Structures are given as structure tokens and as C-alpha cells.
Amino acid sequence: MFSRSCISLLELASGEMLNFPQTPRALTKVMTLQGVIPDAKNSDGVNNEGVNVPPSEICEKKIIVANFLPLHAQKDTKSGKWCFSFDEDAILFPLKDGFSSGTVVIFVGSLKVDIEASEQEEVSQKLLEEFNCVPTFLPFELQKKYYHGFCKQYLWPLFHYMLPMCPDHSNRFDRQLWQAYVSANKIYADKVMEVINPENDYVWVHDYHLMILPTFLRRRFTRVKLGFFLHSPFPSSEIYRTLPVRDEILRALLNVDLIGFHTFDYARHFLSCCSRMLGLEYESKRGYIGLEYFGRTVYIKILPVGIHMGRLESALNHPSSSVKVKEIQEQFRGKKIILGVDDMDIFKGISMKLLAMEQLLQQHPEFRGKVVLVQIVNPARSTGKDVQEAKKETYSTTRRINQVFGFPGYEPVVLIDRSVPFHEKTAYYSLAECCIVNAVRDGMNLVPYKYIICRQGTPNMDKAIGFASDSPRTSTLVVSEFIGCSPSLSGAIRVNPWNIEDVADALNVAITMPALEKQLRHEKHYRYVSSHDVAYWSRSFMQDLERACKDHYRKRCWGIGFGLNFRILSLSPSFRKLSIDHILSAYKRTNRRAIFLDYDGTIVPESSIVKTPSPEVISILKNLCSDPKNTVFIVSGRGQNSLSEWFAQCENLGIAAEHGYFIRWSSTSSWETSSSAIDFEWKQIAEPVMKLYTEATDGSYIETKESALVWHHLDADPDFGSCQAMEMLDHLENVLANEPVVVKRGQHIVEVKPQGVTKGLVAQKVLSMMISKGNAPDFVLCIGDDRSDEDMFESISSTSYNPSQPVAPEIFACTVGQKPSKARYYLDDTVDVITLLKGLAADSSLKPRCNWEIQAPFENIM
């Protein structure tokens, strides 16, 4: 896919590119409880100038980054000064309850009001000192393009499964809006950099507004402790893949240490996108899901957010709530209340909820005059034609229902379209017989949780309602199966919101449900909601983030890639690129050399259509083999016929085919086979199983070798192929449990081969033979690129050394590609491999072979 993201990241995100004015100067210092943290200067995030205390004594901070700060802002008309207070309804505000008491929590985000440029400096200082908040002042035009443009008119609909097919309902991708999104993320990242001590602090980024921010932070601090939580749905790969900047966003998210989702469905879609678009596979290890990404493990956490119990209970005990409860009781005396609380947008399913109410009254005339739907409509969070159309439809449907089924003193639908105070909502929650959340797609939706807690009540609320304190509590929920809280509410009546009849039937069941069943369902929900509150959620996420970051300083890290393709390569401290000068120096001073080379992906590119070796490769191998000091082997999984034909010109080249089942010491010697595998009756069992999966998996095929069977699924659907491979692995292990074979899963393959046939045993055999002949190697080079070569890397380290040798041999185990490996060295690609071998071949003398050339029966060693 053509991508323009290769443009310089800093240039793309700079204000100058979009002609936006600069934000106020950086905050110079942040005072913590035990010291002063200055601006970070170097790549490790350490600056010794002006530090009052050692880094180990600096108080740990949790930096919470979100689009908006959890603050209310109002300007005093008399003094002209800004007044601020915490917004206790904001989901971010109670996060601190899940942290230890000594933790300093700093919030980074924008204000919901415009602050004049001349006032921004003063406001920044006030918010930092009094609220531990760092505001990001986005220029008006940037805010418009970033938030109202790219976030709300493009990303938000797309993540809710709405493709921009029609410009009337959502915007199509606009490169300028994307650039504004990146620029805004850069400003947020800059603000984090002003307050972070990267060695001690943890950064927690929230929601789809800031998905690019991790790249900026990781680029600045390679070992920053970084988590991200997505509060919206993550769409399936079929939807997400339509995003023109899909790879850039995925790679940015993979720059964090822990990614959180509300449900497994959202996590599964993300993992599927990583597999299909980036070729990454995930593994589940002891209950944790992890993605291996350039030597780092990016962990996935699945945990829905909870509610703030204290805030709800406080509202229930507020005198205003008691007053409102009595008003509502009087207004709806003798009627059962069905409650809906939703934002005004096209995904909340308000109109379909109204149609279900209409269907209920049509099918059950006995409910007329006895059941009321109270629909509270929260103000829309975005503007646009779609919101206006949804509002228009809601009003017209409400009017029709009330005209058809209403009569004096009774309105079936009561629409409350205004900003409703929290205490008033709690009053409605407390009195509602049933709560319905009918969204067609929603990230989490905490309305059902709030309803459950309010129905549990408090002594003050019980008194206002007239409940006895020991009376059983009941609640009934009708929830859409497409919202994030649905999986955690196993006692709710789940519905498909698109099926109007189904929703109407669910409402009927909820209203007529026996009291005991309502009580049992309520008790089950209350136990979960009360124990999984927002403090539990934040504490659990932070614990997993700390665990995910524990290996940060055990590995060496390098930043690689340009622009938004930047990522971190994390490798063992002993793992480094193999220098040609270094190995050539060892090559020149040694006399008994063993060289083992893999074929595919090592001396021939894995992606190459032409699999035969090039004339250059043949020439290099001939020169290496002609040196009497060298014993050179090609060790491959390919068959003996192909390898012997391709390397016919290399007379002194040893070949191990089919992972060592066949071995030949030179072109003049005969092929030897492993004595450990002479019975192939197992093929009659394995092949029918493989054929079954091949027929069911389009794009897969079976490769039949003399000693093995290999099922390839490289050209199959990535998700389905991977799923079938795991299933086949389990199937074959069961049916071949009593056979002398091993079943292994490799890169896009499942292979069945005899036991005791590995590349590691080939290396062990060759090295052991050299030692037994009195020619113990003083130089061993092994190069390979996949899992099967790891056996060789391990084997040469344990076999090469002879205790009688005065000096240990020079060992060079080298993998192709920068990835975790048992090898100590790496080369970037096959080009590097050929370059290195060419350098060694050039130094080799062209003397005839010595007479000690190894000739031994294969079975004597294996």
C-alpha cells in the first residue's frame, strides 16, 4: 500500500506545517513531594543539571493523558479570573483511587473552554500548582480539524462500524485532518515530556483521540513506561483496513507496553489487524496475551471500566435526590418506569428503542396507561447532519407514539432533552422498574452499572422512596449485545437492537418478571459492579503495566524507522550485529574452521520467487570449500534432489537435507540417512489428516518429503490459516501420540518429521567428527534465519569445545534479522550474509583439500 507517512515525523507534526501558532513556553520544573524534576534532555530521559535529589529518591508519578482534563472551568465576570474545579463525573478523575496513597497523579489534556493566549501562562501555572493538571492549549483551527474533524467525523464513525460511503453522514479521509490529528498528538506528547521523569514515572494514555502519541514519547524516551486504553470499540479488520493510515496507527499503538480493551471482541479485532496487516502473531502465556514486536512484548489487557461507587452513593444521599424522587413518584404514580439514558447520536439506538416501545404497546394493550418510557437525552458530543437527523427522528417518533397511545394524564414516552443534573438522574435510576440500553454500537456504556447501584439504594434514598431497609432489592436490564458492558452483565436480557420485535418482547419479559428472579439477577449484578469499580480497574491496569515494564532495563534498545513507522528494537545486551572486520580477523588467525549455512532466508531471500542459488552464491561457496582449512555445510529443510542439483558445482560442499535426515559430505560421497527413522507408516496416519485441513483451508497445500510431511498456509487467510494450524497441531499430536515422530509448528507451516532429526544434531555430528579426527575446530560460524536454526546455535556452543584444547574456539552464531534468538549476533538480511561470506571467501587460499576430509557412517553418530 502506498503510504505518505515516510515524511519526517517532527516536520509533519510541527505547528509550522499547518501554520498553527506555537503553544506557550514549556513548564520549566515540576515539584513533587520529594524533589524537583527538570526538563529531560537526553535520549535516556536523564538530566543531572538542577536535580535536587538522586533519581532513585524521586517520587513516582502516574501521568494520565486524555483529550480533556477532568475539570470544570468558569470565568468570574467580576474579577475576570478563571475558576476551576474537578469534574467528579469525568471517568479520569477517580482513577487515582486505585493508586497507592504516596502516588502523585498528574493529568495532561485540554480544557473544554477557550483560553486567551495572554492568559494561558497564568492558567497553566494555576492548574499545575492547585490541581496537578497540565493543559494543552490547541489553537482554534487545529482543535477544529483535530477533534471535530478527524476524531469525531472520521475515526469515531469508523470505529463504530460506519464507513464513509456517503459524505452526508461522515467525512471521507482528508489528509489535512490527519495532519492536524498528528500535530495535536505531538502537542500532547510535548506536554508529557515537560513533566515526566522517564526512569520512574508511568504514562497512561486514553482513547482514540491520542493513538499516535505513543510514537512521539517512545521516540524521545526509549524506555518510557507507557500504557494505552481504548474506551471505544475497535472495529473488525474488514472495517479497519479501509483506513488509509491503518499501519501508522497500529505501529503507534504497538509502541506502548500495555494496551487495554473493554472486551475480548475489541482485543480480538486489534490482534487480527496486527496479524493481517503487520504479520504479527500473538501468544497467550499463563493468562496474559502478548504480541512479540521487534524484541519487545506488547501485552493486551481485557477489563471493562467500572464506576465510582463513592460518587454515586454521595449523589443518592444528597437532599436534592430525595426531593426529586418524591416529585417523580408523584408524577408517575401507579405507573412502571422504563428508563433510557443516552447521548444524542446515531449509534445509541434511541429511535429503535422508541419503536420497540411502540411495538410493546401494540402487542400488549394492558400496558397502556401503566408503563412509561422515560428517555433522558444527554447533549450531543459532536455536531453534524447525522446528529440533527437522529434528533429529528427521535422527536417525530415520540410525537406519533404519544398521539396514538396517549390520553389525558398519560404520555407513553417522556422525552427529557436537556442537561440533567446527576442527582436527578440518580432519582430516575432509583425508581425505574427496568433500564434499557439499546445502542447499536458502543464502547462500554456505564448506564447499566449506575442503574444497578442506584437500585441497591442507601438509607437516605430508601427513606425518601418509602422502602424498608431490609426489603429485597430488584432490578431488570435490557441491554444491546453490541455494547462493551454486555459480557459482564450475565443476568441482563440481551437483545439485538436491530430486531424491534425482539426488543419489545424483552421489555415485556423485564416488566412481568417475577420478583424473586428480579432479586436474584440484581444481586448477581451488584456483586460484580460493586467489586469491579473504577478503582479496581485502574489498580489492575497499573499492576499489569508495571509487570509489562519490568524488563525495560534488561535489554538494549534502539530506535529504528522513519516518521510514524518509528519503533523500538529491544535485544539482549550480548546480542549485536556481526562485524565483518571482527569475524575476518578471527577467520585469518584460525586453521580449522566449520561453517554451517541455512538456505532459504539466509543465502536466498525468503520472498524470492526464484529459489535456485545465484551464480554469485555458487562462486562464494566454491571459494570457501576450496580452502583446506574449511568444512562447509548447507543445512536445509529442502529435499536432497534439489540441493544436490543446485550445488553440483561445489564439489567439496557438505549438504544436510530435510533438516539432517539426509547428509552428504561432498559431491563424491553418497547420501547417508538417519538410522533413527526407518519406519514411515506414520505417514498413512498423518497425510489423511493434513488433506482434510487442506481441503477446508483455501490457499494451503501439503509438501511431501521423503522423511517428513509439511502443511503450508502462507497463502491462506492469516487468521483462518493460523487457527487451522493450531487445530491441526493438536489433532496430529493426538493421532500420532504413539508414533516415533514430532509435530512442530513453524512460520506458516505445520511439520511432521521423525524424532531425533534436527539441524542441531547435524552440527553436533560434524563437529564431533572433526574432534575425533584430531581436528577440533578453532572457528565455528553458523548462520540461519528461522526456528529450526536455533537448534544449531545451541548445538555449536555445547559441542565445539574440546577440553584438551588450550584455547576455546571462536564461535559465531548469527541469525538473519533483528529478533530474539539464541544467537549472539545478527545480520540484517541475505544481502549482509552474502557480503560477509564474500569477504571470507576472498581471504581463503585456493589450496587443494587435505586428506583428513571426514568420511563416516551417519548411523555411528546419530
Short mmCIF file of C-alpha atoms in Angstrom, two decimals, residues 42 93 110 127 133 139 256 289 372 429-430 483 508 535 591 607 633 660 675 708-709 827 852:
data_model
loop_
_atom_site.label_atom_id
_atom_site.label_comp_id
_atom_site.label_asym_id
_atom_site.label_seq_id
_atom_site.Cartn_x
_atom_site.Cartn_y
_atom_site.Cartn_z
CA ASN A 42 18.95 13.24 26.53
CA PHE A 93 -10.91 11.80 37.98
CA SER A 110 -7.17 20.15 27.03
CA LEU A 127 -3.68 24.35 37.20
CA CYS A 133 -3.09 19.38 35.75
CA PRO A 139 -5.12 26.67 18.52
CA VAL A 256 3.23 1.10 24.22
CA ILE A 289 -1.87 -12.19 25.81
CA VAL A 372 -43.95 4.84 30.72
CA TYR A 429 -32.40 5.26 38.27
CA SER A 430 -33.70 4.51 41.75
CA ILE A 483 -22.09 -2.67 23.90
CA ASN A 508 -42.34 -7.39 28.24
CA ALA A 535 -10.51 1.94 41.45
CA ASN A 591 43.11 -23.04 10.81
CA SER A 607 10.44 -13.71 -0.54
CA PHE A 633 27.82 -27.38 5.13
CA GLY A 660 19.55 -33.60 8.58
CA SER A 675 19.09 -44.75 11.42
CA ALA A 708 8.56 -35.53 6.54
CA LEU A 709 5.19 -34.01 5.70
CA LEU A 827 22.86 -9.70 10.17
CA TRP A 852 41.62 -35.68 6.58
#
